[in-house]
Amino acid sequence: MVCLSQISVDNVNKQNMLHANKPILLGFNEIKLEVVNSTNLFLQELLSKTEPPEGTIVITDYQTHGKGQIGRKWESERGVNLLCSILLKPTFLDQKHLFFLNIITALAIADVVEKFTRATCQVKWPNDVMVNDRKISGILIQNVLAGSQVKNTIIGIGLNVNQTTTPTDQAISIIHLAGEKISLKDVKATLLHRLESYYLTLKRGELQQIKQLYLRKLYRRDTEHKFLNIKENETFTGTITGVDEDGKLMIKTGNNTTKWTLNEVKYI
Ligand code: BTN
């Protein structure tokens, strides 16, 4: 079953703890495509026919049908941005902790952006990486489950690197912040390195440490903002206080804290 990842927080089995520091060398098996419909779709199809090793990366210059979250499209100019999908096999992770895969990916991307620029990133729940209120990267995670275990995870990443034109004024690229063209190879290498490091931390079961890093970067945390309750089509004012065990966004209004999934609430 392939389903969009949503939720979660801690627990690791002992056997995996023994191997928790073993590098898995993300990206050592690279599939480079000039054009593809979507790197996520390509990896999904590959998984249905063969058994690519953990760490496989599918990377492309251009996607004809790039997929975004909640059925949206992901559009990117040819050859200027990082468009890739990485295969993880987090069999050590309980289904209730799936949200940690979103967290570590967002943290790794934030590290990359901060390394190549002087910017400070924030993570807009659940996993958009933002700089100065503008989106620089999107993540689409698809999990293949076997019972309650995560068998395969496809981490789809779109990171704006050298695109100078932005489709909306809500987007930004590394080039805008760095003031010069950045090597996509270097960006990819740094991303794989950072993601591997967070993934091994997750494997060691250091979930609270990872969550703290995420909360520190959480966009609009601890300040009052307006939101839309999508189902009721009503706006309300509240303060983001964190994410719960399932990865739901916690918003405090008066003395009440409510928990929201992605299709229930919108930032205004
Ligand atoms: C979002 O913010 O809506 C998520 C965007 C994810 C886009 C990336 S680009 C590489 C990978 N392949 C896809 O089709 N989507 C993801």
Coordinates of C-alpha atoms and ligand atoms in Angstrom, one line a residue:
M1 CA 0.0 0.0 0.0
V2 CA 1.4 3.4 -0.8
C3 CA 0.1 6.3 1.2
L4 CA 1.1 9.8 1.9
S5 CA 3.0 10.1 5.1
Q6 CA 1.3 12.1 7.8
I7 CA 2.0 11.8 11.3
S8 CA 4.2 11.0 14.5
V9 CA 7.1 10.6 17.6
D10 CA 9.6 7.8 19.4
N11 CA 10.7 4.1 19.7
V12 CA 13.3 1.9 18.1
N13 CA 14.0 -1.8 18.2
K14 CA 17.1 -3.1 19.8
Q15 CA 18.5 -4.9 16.8
N16 CA 18.5 -1.7 14.8
M17 CA 20.2 0.1 17.7
L18 CA 23.2 -2.1 17.1
H19 CA 23.5 -0.8 13.5
A20 CA 22.4 2.7 14.2
N21 CA 25.7 4.3 13.5
K22 CA 26.4 2.4 10.3
P23 CA 26.5 4.8 7.4
I24 CA 24.1 3.8 4.6
L25 CA 25.7 6.2 2.1
L26 CA 22.7 7.9 0.7
G27 CA 23.1 8.5 -3.0
F28 CA 25.7 5.9 -3.7
N29 CA 23.2 4.4 -6.2
E30 CA 22.2 7.3 -8.4
I31 CA 19.7 7.2 -11.3
K32 CA 20.1 10.4 -13.3
L33 CA 17.3 11.2 -15.8
E34 CA 17.2 14.1 -18.2
V35 CA 13.4 14.2 -18.1
V36 CA 10.8 12.2 -16.2
N37 CA 7.2 12.5 -15.3
S38 CA 8.0 12.7 -11.5
T39 CA 11.0 11.3 -9.6
N40 CA 8.6 10.0 -7.0
L41 CA 6.5 8.2 -9.5
F42 CA 9.6 6.8 -11.2
L43 CA 10.9 5.4 -7.8
Q44 CA 7.5 4.1 -7.0
E45 CA 7.4 2.2 -10.3
L46 CA 10.9 0.9 -9.8
L47 CA 10.0 -0.4 -6.4
S48 CA 7.1 -2.3 -7.9
K49 CA 9.5 -4.2 -10.2
T50 CA 12.8 -4.5 -8.5
E51 CA 14.5 -4.0 -5.1
P52 CA 16.7 -0.9 -5.3
P53 CA 19.0 -0.5 -2.3
E54 CA 18.4 1.9 0.5
G55 CA 19.9 5.3 -0.3
T56 CA 19.0 5.1 -4.0
I57 CA 18.5 8.6 -5.4
V58 CA 16.5 9.4 -8.6
I59 CA 17.4 12.9 -9.8
T60 CA 16.3 14.8 -12.9
D61 CA 16.7 18.1 -14.7
Y62 CA 13.0 18.3 -15.5
Q63 CA 9.7 16.8 -14.5
T64 CA 6.7 16.8 -16.8
H65 CA 4.3 16.0 -13.9
G66 CA 6.0 17.1 -10.7
K67 CA 3.8 16.3 -7.8
G68 CA 3.2 18.5 -4.7
Q69 CA 1.4 17.9 -1.5
I70 CA -2.4 17.4 -1.4
G71 CA -2.7 16.8 -5.1
R72 CA -0.9 20.0 -6.1
K73 CA 1.6 20.3 -9.0
W74 CA 5.3 21.1 -8.5
E75 CA 6.7 23.2 -11.3
S76 CA 10.3 23.9 -11.8
E77 CA 12.4 25.3 -14.7
R78 CA 14.7 22.8 -16.5
G79 CA 18.2 22.2 -15.1
V80 CA 18.3 24.9 -12.4
N81 CA 16.8 23.3 -9.3
L82 CA 17.3 20.2 -7.3
L83 CA 14.6 17.7 -8.1
C84 CA 15.1 14.3 -6.6
S85 CA 13.6 11.3 -4.7
I86 CA 15.6 9.3 -2.2
L87 CA 14.7 5.8 -1.1
L88 CA 14.9 5.0 2.6
K89 CA 14.0 1.7 4.3
P90 CA 13.1 2.8 7.8
T91 CA 12.0 -0.7 9.0
F92 CA 13.0 0.3 12.5
L93 CA 10.4 3.1 12.6
D94 CA 7.0 2.4 14.0
Q95 CA 4.1 3.8 11.9
K96 CA 3.2 6.2 14.6
H97 CA 6.5 7.9 14.2
L98 CA 6.3 8.5 10.5
F99 CA 6.3 12.3 10.9
F100 CA 9.9 12.1 11.9
L101 CA 10.8 11.4 8.3
N102 CA 9.2 14.8 7.4
I103 CA 11.1 16.4 10.2
I104 CA 14.6 15.1 9.4
T105 CA 14.1 15.9 5.7
A106 CA 13.1 19.5 6.4
L107 CA 16.0 19.9 8.9
A108 CA 18.5 18.6 6.3
I109 CA 17.2 21.0 3.6
A110 CA 17.3 23.9 6.1
D111 CA 21.0 23.0 6.8
V112 CA 21.8 23.0 3.1
V113 CA 20.2 26.4 2.5
E114 CA 21.9 27.9 5.6
K115 CA 25.3 26.5 4.4
F116 CA 25.1 28.1 1.0
T117 CA 23.6 31.4 2.1
R118 CA 23.6 33.6 5.2
A119 CA 19.8 33.0 5.6
T120 CA 18.1 31.5 8.5
C121 CA 15.4 29.0 7.6
Q122 CA 12.2 28.1 9.2
V123 CA 10.0 25.1 8.7
K124 CA 6.4 25.8 7.9
W125 CA 4.4 22.8 9.3
P126 CA 4.4 20.2 8.1
N127 CA 7.6 20.4 6.0
D128 CA 7.9 23.5 3.8
V129 CA 11.3 25.1 4.2
M130 CA 10.9 28.9 4.3
V131 CA 13.2 31.9 4.2
N132 CA 11.8 35.3 5.0
D133 CA 8.2 34.1 4.6
R134 CA 8.9 32.6 1.2
K135 CA 9.0 29.0 0.3
I136 CA 12.4 27.6 -0.9
S137 CA 11.7 23.9 -0.8
G138 CA 8.9 21.4 -0.8
I139 CA 8.9 17.8 0.4
L140 CA 6.6 15.0 -0.7
I141 CA 7.0 11.8 1.3
Q142 CA 5.3 8.6 0.3
N143 CA 5.5 5.5 2.5
V144 CA 5.0 1.9 1.5
L145 CA 3.8 0.0 4.5
A146 CA 3.8 -3.6 5.5
G147 CA 1.4 -3.9 8.3
S148 CA 2.3 -1.3 10.9
Q149 CA 5.9 -1.2 9.6
V150 CA 7.3 1.2 7.1
K151 CA 8.9 -0.9 4.4
N152 CA 10.0 1.8 2.0
T153 CA 9.9 5.5 2.0
I154 CA 10.2 7.8 -1.0
I155 CA 11.4 11.2 0.0
G156 CA 10.7 13.6 -2.8
I157 CA 12.5 16.9 -2.6
G158 CA 12.2 20.0 -4.7
L159 CA 14.7 22.7 -3.7
N160 CA 14.9 26.0 -5.6
V161 CA 18.6 26.6 -6.3
N162 CA 19.4 28.6 -9.4
Q163 CA 15.9 29.6 -10.6
T164 CA 15.8 33.4 -10.9
T165 CA 12.2 33.7 -11.9
T166 CA 9.7 32.6 -9.3
P167 CA 6.3 31.4 -10.3
T168 CA 4.8 33.4 -7.4
D169 CA 6.1 36.1 -5.1
Q170 CA 5.8 33.6 -2.3
A171 CA 8.8 31.6 -3.6
I172 CA 12.5 32.1 -3.4
S173 CA 15.7 30.4 -4.6
I174 CA 19.2 29.9 -3.1
I175 CA 20.6 32.1 -5.9
H176 CA 18.5 35.1 -4.6
L177 CA 20.1 34.7 -1.2
A178 CA 23.6 33.7 -2.2
G179 CA 23.8 36.3 -5.0
E180 CA 25.6 33.8 -7.2
K181 CA 25.0 30.6 -9.1
I182 CA 25.5 27.5 -6.9
S183 CA 26.6 24.1 -8.1
L184 CA 23.7 21.6 -8.0
K185 CA 26.2 18.8 -7.4
D186 CA 27.4 20.5 -4.2
V187 CA 23.9 21.1 -3.1
K188 CA 23.0 17.5 -3.7
A189 CA 26.1 16.2 -1.9
T190 CA 25.4 18.4 1.1
L191 CA 21.8 17.4 1.3
L192 CA 22.6 13.7 1.2
H193 CA 25.2 14.1 3.9
R194 CA 22.9 16.1 6.2
L195 CA 20.0 13.7 5.6
E196 CA 22.1 10.7 6.3
S197 CA 23.3 12.2 9.5
Y198 CA 19.7 13.0 10.8
Y199 CA 18.6 9.6 9.6
L200 CA 21.2 7.9 11.7
T201 CA 20.2 10.0 14.7
L202 CA 16.6 8.8 14.1
K203 CA 17.9 5.3 13.9
R204 CA 19.6 5.7 17.2
G205 CA 16.3 6.6 18.7
E206 CA 17.2 10.2 19.6
L207 CA 13.7 11.4 18.8
Q208 CA 13.3 14.1 21.4
Q209 CA 16.6 15.7 20.2
I210 CA 15.3 15.8 16.6
K211 CA 11.9 17.2 17.7
Q212 CA 13.6 20.0 19.6
L213 CA 15.5 21.0 16.5
Y214 CA 12.3 21.0 14.6
L215 CA 10.4 23.1 17.2
R216 CA 13.2 25.6 17.2
K217 CA 12.7 26.2 13.5
L218 CA 8.9 26.0 13.5
Y219 CA 7.5 28.8 11.5
R220 CA 5.2 31.2 13.4
R221 CA 5.6 29.4 16.7
D222 CA 4.6 31.2 19.8
T223 CA 3.2 34.3 18.1
E224 CA -0.5 35.0 17.3
H225 CA -1.5 34.6 13.7
K226 CA -4.6 34.1 11.6
F227 CA -5.7 30.7 10.3
L228 CA -8.5 29.3 8.2
N229 CA -10.5 26.4 9.5
I230 CA -11.0 24.8 6.1
K231 CA -14.0 22.6 6.9
E232 CA -16.0 25.4 8.6
N233 CA -14.6 28.1 6.2
E234 CA -14.0 30.3 9.2
T235 CA -10.9 32.3 10.1
F236 CA -9.6 32.3 13.6
T237 CA -6.6 33.7 15.5
G238 CA -4.3 31.4 17.4
T239 CA -0.8 30.6 18.5
I240 CA 1.1 27.6 17.2
T241 CA 2.5 25.8 20.3
G242 CA 4.0 22.8 18.6
V243 CA 3.2 19.4 17.0
D244 CA 1.7 16.5 18.8
E245 CA 2.8 12.8 18.9
D246 CA 1.1 12.2 15.5
G247 CA 2.6 15.3 13.8
K248 CA -0.6 17.3 14.0
L249 CA -0.2 21.0 14.4
M250 CA -1.2 22.4 17.8
I251 CA -2.8 25.8 17.9
K252 CA -3.8 27.6 21.1
T253 CA -6.9 29.8 21.0
G254 CA -7.7 31.3 24.4
N255 CA -7.4 28.4 26.9
N256 CA -8.0 25.7 24.3
T257 CA -5.5 23.9 22.2
T258 CA -6.8 22.2 19.0
K259 CA -4.9 19.8 16.8
W260 CA -5.0 20.0 13.0
T261 CA -4.1 17.9 10.0
L262 CA -3.0 19.4 6.7
N263 CA -6.3 19.4 5.0
E264 CA -8.1 21.0 8.0
V265 CA -6.2 24.2 8.5
K266 CA -4.5 26.9 6.4
Y267 CA -2.2 29.7 7.3
I268 CA -3.5 33.1 6.3
Ligands
BTN1 C1 5.0 20.5 -1.9 O1 5.5 21.4 -1.3 O2 3.9 20.5 -2.3 C2 5.9 19.3 -2.2 C3 6.7 19.4 -3.4 C4 7.6 18.2 -3.7 C5 8.3 18.3 -5.1 C6 9.3 17.3 -5.3 S1 10.2 17.6 -6.7 C7 10.9 16.0 -6.7 C8 9.8 15.0 -6.2 N1 9.1 14.5 -7.3 C9 7.8 15.0 -7.4 O3 7.0 14.7 -8.2 N2 7.6 15.7 -6.3 C10 8.8 15.8 -5.5

